[in-house]
Coordinates of C-alpha atoms in Angstrom, one line a residue:
Chain G
M258 CA 0.0 0.0 0.0
S259 CA 1.3 3.5 -0.8
P260 CA 2.1 5.9 2.0
F261 CA -0.8 8.1 0.8
L262 CA -3.3 5.3 1.2
I263 CA -1.9 4.3 4.6
L264 CA -2.4 7.8 5.8
V265 CA -5.9 8.1 4.4
R266 CA -6.9 4.8 5.9
R267 CA -5.6 5.9 9.4
D268 CA -7.5 9.2 9.3
L269 CA -10.7 7.4 8.1
G270 CA -10.4 4.8 10.8
R271 CA -9.9 7.6 13.4
A272 CA -12.9 9.5 12.1
F273 CA -15.3 6.6 12.3
A274 CA -13.8 4.9 15.3
H275 CA -15.6 6.8 18.1
G276 CA -18.5 8.2 16.2
G277 CA -16.8 11.5 15.5
A278 CA -17.7 11.4 11.9
W279 CA -21.4 11.0 12.7
L280 CA -21.5 14.3 14.7
P281 CA -21.9 16.5 11.6
V282 CA -24.6 14.2 10.3
V283 CA -26.6 14.2 13.5
F284 CA -26.3 18.0 13.7
Y285 CA -27.5 18.2 10.0
L286 CA -30.5 16.0 10.8
L287 CA -31.2 18.0 14.0
V288 CA -31.4 21.2 12.0
A289 CA -33.7 19.6 9.5
T290 CA -35.9 18.4 12.4
L291 CA -35.9 21.8 14.2
F292 CA -36.6 23.9 11.2
P293 CA -40.2 22.8 10.6
F294 CA -40.9 23.5 14.3
A295 CA -39.7 27.1 13.9
I296 CA -41.3 27.8 10.5
G297 CA -44.6 26.1 11.2
P298 CA -46.4 23.3 9.4
D299 CA -46.7 25.2 6.1
A300 CA -45.6 22.5 3.6
A301 CA -45.4 24.8 0.6
L302 CA -43.2 27.3 2.5
L303 CA -41.0 24.6 3.9
G304 CA -40.5 23.1 0.5
K305 CA -39.5 26.5 -0.8
V306 CA -36.9 27.4 1.8
G307 CA -35.8 23.9 2.8
G308 CA -33.0 23.6 0.3
G309 CA -31.3 26.8 1.5
A310 CA -31.8 25.7 5.1
L311 CA -30.1 22.4 4.5
W312 CA -27.2 24.1 2.8
T313 CA -26.7 26.4 5.8
A314 CA -26.9 23.3 8.0
A315 CA -24.3 21.6 5.9
L316 CA -22.0 24.6 6.2
L317 CA -22.3 24.7 10.0
A318 CA -22.0 20.9 10.2
A319 CA -18.7 21.3 8.3
L320 CA -17.3 23.3 11.3
L321 CA -17.7 20.4 13.8
P322 CA -14.9 18.1 12.7
V323 CA -12.3 20.9 12.1
E324 CA -10.8 20.9 15.6
R325 CA -9.9 17.2 15.6
L326 CA -8.4 17.2 12.0
V327 CA -4.8 18.4 12.7
R328 CA -4.3 19.5 16.3
P329 CA -4.3 16.0 17.9
D330 CA -1.8 14.8 15.4
I331 CA 0.6 17.6 16.2
A332 CA 0.2 17.3 19.9
S333 CA 0.9 13.5 19.8
G334 CA 3.9 14.0 17.6
I335 CA 2.4 11.9 14.9
L336 CA 2.8 14.6 12.2
D337 CA 6.5 14.9 13.1
Q338 CA 6.9 11.1 12.7
I339 CA 5.2 11.1 9.3
T340 CA 7.4 14.0 8.2
L341 CA 10.5 12.0 9.4
R342 CA 9.5 9.3 6.9
G343 CA 10.0 11.6 4.0
Q344 CA 6.4 12.6 3.4
S345 CA 6.0 16.2 2.3
D346 CA 3.6 18.5 4.2
E347 CA 1.6 18.8 1.0
A348 CA 1.2 15.1 0.7
I349 CA 0.1 14.8 4.3
A350 CA -2.4 17.6 3.8
A351 CA -3.7 15.9 0.6
A352 CA -4.2 12.6 2.4
K353 CA -6.0 14.4 5.3
L354 CA -8.2 16.2 2.8
A355 CA -9.2 12.9 1.0
A356 CA -9.9 11.2 4.4
H357 CA -11.8 14.2 5.7
W358 CA -14.1 14.4 2.7
L359 CA -14.8 10.7 2.7
S360 CA -15.8 10.9 6.3
F361 CA -17.9 14.0 5.8
G362 CA -19.3 14.3 2.3
P363 CA -20.9 11.0 1.6
P364 CA -22.5 10.6 5.0
L365 CA -24.0 14.1 4.7
M366 CA -25.4 13.2 1.2
L367 CA -27.0 10.0 2.7
A368 CA -28.5 12.1 5.5
T369 CA -30.0 14.4 2.9
A370 CA -32.7 11.9 2.0
P371 CA -34.4 11.9 5.4
A372 CA -33.7 15.6 5.8
A373 CA -35.4 16.3 2.5
A374 CA -38.4 14.3 3.6
L375 CA -38.6 16.3 6.9
L376 CA -38.7 19.5 5.0
N377 CA -41.1 18.4 2.3
L378 CA -38.7 19.0 -0.6
D379 CA -39.9 17.9 -4.0
G380 CA -38.0 15.5 -6.2
A381 CA -36.3 18.0 -8.4
T382 CA -35.1 20.1 -5.4
F383 CA -33.9 17.0 -3.7
I384 CA -31.8 15.9 -6.7
R385 CA -30.5 19.4 -7.2
L386 CA -29.4 19.4 -3.5
E387 CA -27.7 16.1 -3.7
I388 CA -25.8 17.1 -6.8
G389 CA -24.9 20.4 -5.2
L390 CA -23.6 18.6 -2.0
A391 CA -21.6 16.1 -4.1
L392 CA -19.9 19.1 -5.8
G393 CA -19.7 21.4 -2.8
T394 CA -18.7 19.2 0.1
P395 CA -15.1 18.7 -1.3
G396 CA -14.7 22.5 -1.2
L397 CA -16.1 22.6 2.4
A398 CA -13.7 19.8 3.4
A399 CA -10.8 21.7 1.8
L400 CA -11.7 24.8 3.7
G401 CA -12.1 22.9 6.9
L402 CA -8.6 21.4 6.5
V403 CA -7.0 24.7 5.8
V404 CA -8.6 26.3 8.8
A405 CA -7.6 23.3 10.9
A406 CA -4.0 23.6 9.9
L407 CA -3.9 27.4 10.3
T408 CA -5.4 27.3 13.8
A409 CA -3.7 24.1 15.0
S410 CA -1.0 25.8 17.1
L411 CA -3.4 28.4 18.7
R412 CA -5.3 28.1 21.9
G413 CA -9.1 28.3 22.3
T414 CA -9.9 28.1 18.6
G415 CA -13.6 27.0 18.9
A416 CA -15.1 30.3 17.9
L417 CA -12.1 31.4 15.8
I418 CA -12.6 28.4 13.4
G419 CA -16.2 29.6 12.6
L420 CA -15.1 33.2 12.1
V421 CA -12.3 32.2 9.7
M422 CA -14.1 29.5 7.8
L423 CA -17.6 30.7 7.3
P424 CA -16.9 33.9 5.3
L425 CA -14.7 31.9 3.0
A426 CA -17.5 29.4 2.5
V427 CA -20.0 32.0 1.3
P428 CA -19.4 31.4 -2.4
L429 CA -20.1 27.7 -1.9
L430 CA -23.3 28.6 -0.1
I431 CA -24.4 31.0 -2.8
F432 CA -23.7 28.8 -5.8
G433 CA -24.8 25.6 -4.0
A434 CA -28.2 26.9 -2.8
S435 CA -28.9 28.9 -5.9
A436 CA -31.3 27.3 -8.5
G437 CA -30.2 29.6 -11.3
P438 CA -28.5 28.4 -14.5
G439 CA -24.8 28.2 -14.3
A440 CA -24.8 28.1 -10.5
L441 CA -23.6 24.5 -10.5
K442 CA -20.7 25.3 -12.8
L443 CA -19.6 28.1 -10.6
L444 CA -20.0 25.8 -7.6
V445 CA -17.7 23.2 -9.3
A446 CA -15.2 26.0 -10.1
T447 CA -15.1 27.3 -6.5
S448 CA -14.9 23.8 -5.1
L449 CA -12.1 22.8 -7.4
L450 CA -10.2 26.0 -6.5
F451 CA -10.4 25.2 -2.8
V452 CA -9.5 21.5 -3.3
A453 CA -6.6 22.3 -5.5
G454 CA -5.2 25.0 -3.2
A455 CA -5.9 23.3 0.2
P456 CA -2.9 20.9 0.2
F457 CA -0.5 23.7 -0.4
V458 CA -2.0 26.2 2.0
A459 CA -2.4 23.6 4.7
G460 CA 1.0 22.1 4.0
A461 CA 2.6 25.5 4.4
A462 CA 0.7 26.0 7.6
L463 CA 1.9 22.7 9.0
R464 CA 5.5 23.6 8.0
A465 CA 5.3 27.0 9.6
G466 CA 3.8 25.4 12.8
R467 CA 6.8 23.1 13.2
T468 CA 9.6 25.6 13.5
Chain S
M154 CA 26.5 3.5 4.3
S155 CA 24.6 5.5 6.8
R156 CA 26.2 8.3 8.8
L157 CA 25.4 11.5 10.5
I158 CA 27.6 14.5 10.2
F159 CA 27.2 17.9 12.0
D160 CA 29.5 20.6 10.6
D161 CA 29.7 23.9 12.5
V162 CA 26.0 23.7 13.3
A163 CA 24.3 26.4 15.3
C164 CA 20.8 26.2 16.7
A165 CA 18.6 29.2 17.7
R166 CA 15.1 28.8 19.2
G167 CA 12.9 31.8 19.9
G168 CA 15.7 34.3 19.1
R169 CA 18.1 32.7 21.6
M170 CA 21.2 30.9 20.5
L171 CA 21.3 27.4 22.1
F172 CA 24.6 26.2 20.8
E173 CA 27.1 27.2 18.1
D174 CA 30.0 25.6 16.1
L175 CA 29.0 22.1 17.0
S176 CA 30.8 19.5 14.8
F177 CA 30.7 15.7 15.2
T178 CA 30.4 12.6 13.1
V179 CA 28.6 9.4 14.0
G180 CA 29.3 6.4 11.8
P181 CA 28.0 2.8 11.6
G182 CA 28.3 0.9 14.9
E183 CA 28.9 4.2 16.8
A184 CA 26.9 5.8 19.6
A185 CA 27.0 9.3 20.8
L186 CA 25.5 10.6 24.0
V187 CA 24.4 14.2 24.2
T188 CA 24.6 15.6 27.7
G189 CA 24.0 19.0 29.3
P190 CA 21.7 20.8 31.7
N191 CA 18.0 21.3 31.1
G192 CA 17.1 23.7 28.3
C193 CA 20.6 23.6 26.7
G194 CA 19.2 22.3 23.4
K195 CA 19.5 18.5 23.6
S196 CA 16.1 17.9 22.2
S197 CA 16.6 20.6 19.6
L198 CA 19.8 18.9 18.6
L199 CA 17.9 15.6 18.0
R200 CA 15.2 17.5 16.0
L201 CA 18.0 19.1 13.9
A202 CA 19.5 15.6 13.3
A203 CA 16.0 14.3 12.3
G204 CA 15.6 17.2 9.9
L205 CA 12.5 18.5 11.7
L206 CA 14.3 21.8 12.4
A207 CA 16.6 23.8 10.2
P208 CA 20.0 24.8 11.6
A209 CA 20.7 28.5 12.1
A210 CA 24.1 28.0 10.6
G211 CA 26.2 25.1 9.4
T212 CA 25.3 21.9 7.6
I213 CA 23.9 18.5 8.6
V214 CA 24.5 15.4 6.5
R215 CA 22.3 12.5 7.1
D216 CA 22.4 9.3 5.1
G217 CA 19.8 6.6 5.7
A218 CA 16.4 6.4 7.3
V219 CA 15.9 7.9 10.8
A220 CA 13.9 6.8 13.8
L221 CA 13.1 9.3 16.5
A222 CA 11.9 8.6 20.0
A223 CA 10.9 12.1 21.2
E224 CA 9.0 13.1 24.2
A225 CA 5.6 12.3 22.6
A226 CA 4.9 8.6 21.9
A227 CA 3.3 9.3 18.6
L228 CA 0.9 6.4 18.9
D229 CA -2.8 6.5 18.4
E230 CA -4.3 6.6 21.9
D231 CA -7.5 4.8 21.0
R232 CA -5.9 1.9 19.1
S233 CA -4.4 -1.2 20.6
L234 CA -0.6 -1.1 21.1
I235 CA 0.0 -3.6 18.3
D236 CA -2.3 -1.7 15.8
A237 CA -0.7 1.6 16.6
L238 CA 2.7 0.1 16.0
A239 CA 1.6 -1.7 12.9
F240 CA 0.6 1.7 11.3
W241 CA 4.2 2.9 11.6
A242 CA 5.5 -0.5 10.5
R243 CA 3.4 -0.2 7.3
L244 CA 4.7 3.3 6.6
D245 CA 8.3 2.0 7.2
G246 CA 7.7 -0.9 4.9
Q247 CA 8.0 -3.5 7.7
D248 CA 5.8 -6.5 8.4
K249 CA 4.0 -7.8 11.4
Q250 CA 7.0 -9.8 12.4
A251 CA 9.1 -6.7 12.9
V252 CA 6.4 -5.3 15.3
A253 CA 6.2 -8.6 17.2
Q254 CA 10.0 -8.7 17.6
A255 CA 10.1 -5.1 18.8
L256 CA 7.3 -5.8 21.3
A257 CA 9.2 -8.8 22.6
A258 CA 12.5 -6.8 22.8
M259 CA 10.8 -4.2 25.0
Q260 CA 8.9 -6.8 27.0
L261 CA 5.5 -5.6 25.8
T262 CA 4.1 -8.7 24.2
A263 CA 1.6 -9.2 27.0
L264 CA 0.3 -5.7 26.5
A265 CA -0.1 -5.9 22.7
E266 CA -3.9 -5.7 22.7
V267 CA -4.2 -3.0 25.4
P268 CA -5.2 0.5 24.1
V269 CA -2.3 2.9 24.1
R270 CA -4.2 5.4 26.4
L271 CA -4.2 2.8 29.2
L272 CA -0.4 2.4 29.3
S273 CA 1.6 3.8 32.2
T274 CA 4.4 6.3 31.7
G275 CA 7.1 3.6 31.6
Q276 CA 5.1 1.3 29.4
R277 CA 4.4 4.2 27.0
R278 CA 8.2 4.9 26.9
R279 CA 8.8 1.3 26.1
A280 CA 6.2 1.4 23.4
T281 CA 7.9 4.5 21.9
L282 CA 11.2 2.6 21.8
A283 CA 9.4 -0.5 20.3
R284 CA 8.3 1.8 17.5
V285 CA 11.9 2.8 16.9
I286 CA 13.1 -0.8 16.9
A287 CA 10.3 -2.0 14.6
G288 CA 11.1 0.7 12.0
R289 CA 14.6 -0.9 11.4
A290 CA 16.0 2.4 10.5
P291 CA 19.9 2.6 10.7
L292 CA 19.9 5.9 12.6
W293 CA 18.2 6.0 16.0
L294 CA 17.7 9.4 17.7
L295 CA 16.6 8.8 21.3
D296 CA 15.5 11.7 23.5
E297 CA 15.8 10.6 27.2
P298 CA 15.1 7.0 26.3
G299 CA 15.6 5.9 29.9
N300 CA 13.0 8.2 31.5
G301 CA 10.5 6.3 33.5
L302 CA 12.0 2.9 32.8
D303 CA 12.5 0.3 35.6
T304 CA 15.7 -1.7 35.9
A305 CA 14.5 -4.6 33.7
A306 CA 13.3 -2.2 31.0
L307 CA 16.6 -0.3 31.1
E308 CA 18.4 -3.6 30.6
A309 CA 16.2 -4.4 27.7
L310 CA 16.9 -1.0 26.2
G311 CA 20.6 -1.5 26.7
A312 CA 20.4 -4.9 24.9
A313 CA 18.4 -3.4 22.1
M314 CA 20.9 -0.6 21.6
E315 CA 23.9 -3.0 21.7
G316 CA 22.2 -5.2 19.1
H317 CA 21.5 -2.2 16.9
L318 CA 25.1 -1.1 17.1
A319 CA 26.4 -4.6 16.5
S320 CA 24.4 -4.7 13.3
G321 CA 26.0 -1.5 12.0
G322 CA 23.4 1.0 13.3
L323 CA 24.0 4.5 14.7
I324 CA 22.6 6.0 17.9
L325 CA 22.4 9.6 18.9
A326 CA 20.9 9.8 22.4
A327 CA 20.2 12.6 24.8
S328 CA 20.1 11.4 28.4
H329 CA 20.8 12.4 32.0
Q330 CA 21.3 8.9 33.2
P331 CA 23.9 6.4 32.0
L332 CA 22.4 4.1 29.4
G333 CA 24.7 1.2 29.8
L334 CA 26.3 1.7 26.4
T335 CA 30.0 0.9 26.0
H336 CA 32.2 3.0 23.7
T337 CA 29.9 6.0 23.8
R338 CA 31.2 9.3 22.7
E339 CA 29.9 12.2 24.7
I340 CA 28.8 15.5 23.2
A341 CA 28.5 18.0 26.0
L342 CA 26.4 21.1 25.3

């Protein structure tokens, strides 16, 4: 097995080992459950605003795993040991990105089925939302990793993570929740940009944190 | 042939010069012991040797793979000891047998299935050393390897180090206590 796959497998195992990966999913479903209580039992209205509500929920759910992405590995000396074995910081970040998306994107897409039923979304909106999440969650995962690497050596980062990450995620939210033509293409473009840049930004942050 | 050469190396941390003009060579079958008071840069010297820090001046030549036993165990707390070690063995291109031998060398075989988070300080230290042994890297960098070890474990460590040197390995260790190594060169900071 290549070192990249070994690293991805370890991160995936850690994410699912103690239910940590299910936390964003539970949060997402919780929002989908609470929203109808707040808006009221107006099926038509719920169907209309439900898609946007789920996107906002996905965005906030993406914040939850950020703190455990990089910091524990630095504290336990594991990142140092991986670096010692000749892995570049960029390769480590790319492996972390792949593992983070796998533990975050697909579970969220699965949870969208019950969430859409709770919000009375019609078939077309549901399909549109699933496609949007498939394209947008890699971008969210990339942002999460970058913020995790940037804040790994700081103290008390709980609120800081949201403040840094949410403004950057606004394009994903706009293009993901928009039903207009071309929105999906712009979503792909934004997501690709984040995914392509994340290993380098996160890698540089890891390197800077080591000295 | 693996070797470690420090040539006029200086190390600065946080704007403070820890040591300057440090030169030494460690060749196959040789061990060097770094000594000095707390905070004089022993751990930094090992991180320099590992390539995790860049020297402020001078050059460091390092041939061959490196295994570092630093203060942190670098083992996944929630996994069993053998699984946590197997992860590093896979990255090092070693098989299960290397892990089993390392566990036996550090007298940890009985604890193989215990989660890392339940290990005591001394057991954790032994697990860290088992990780170094299982990697089969020629250059061992050991930061206070004897800390928290009981007499039996110290003897096991001494035997492991002698075996490593006998098979042409290199050891650079930082320690306050004597490690039972013969023919050790001392680098006083």
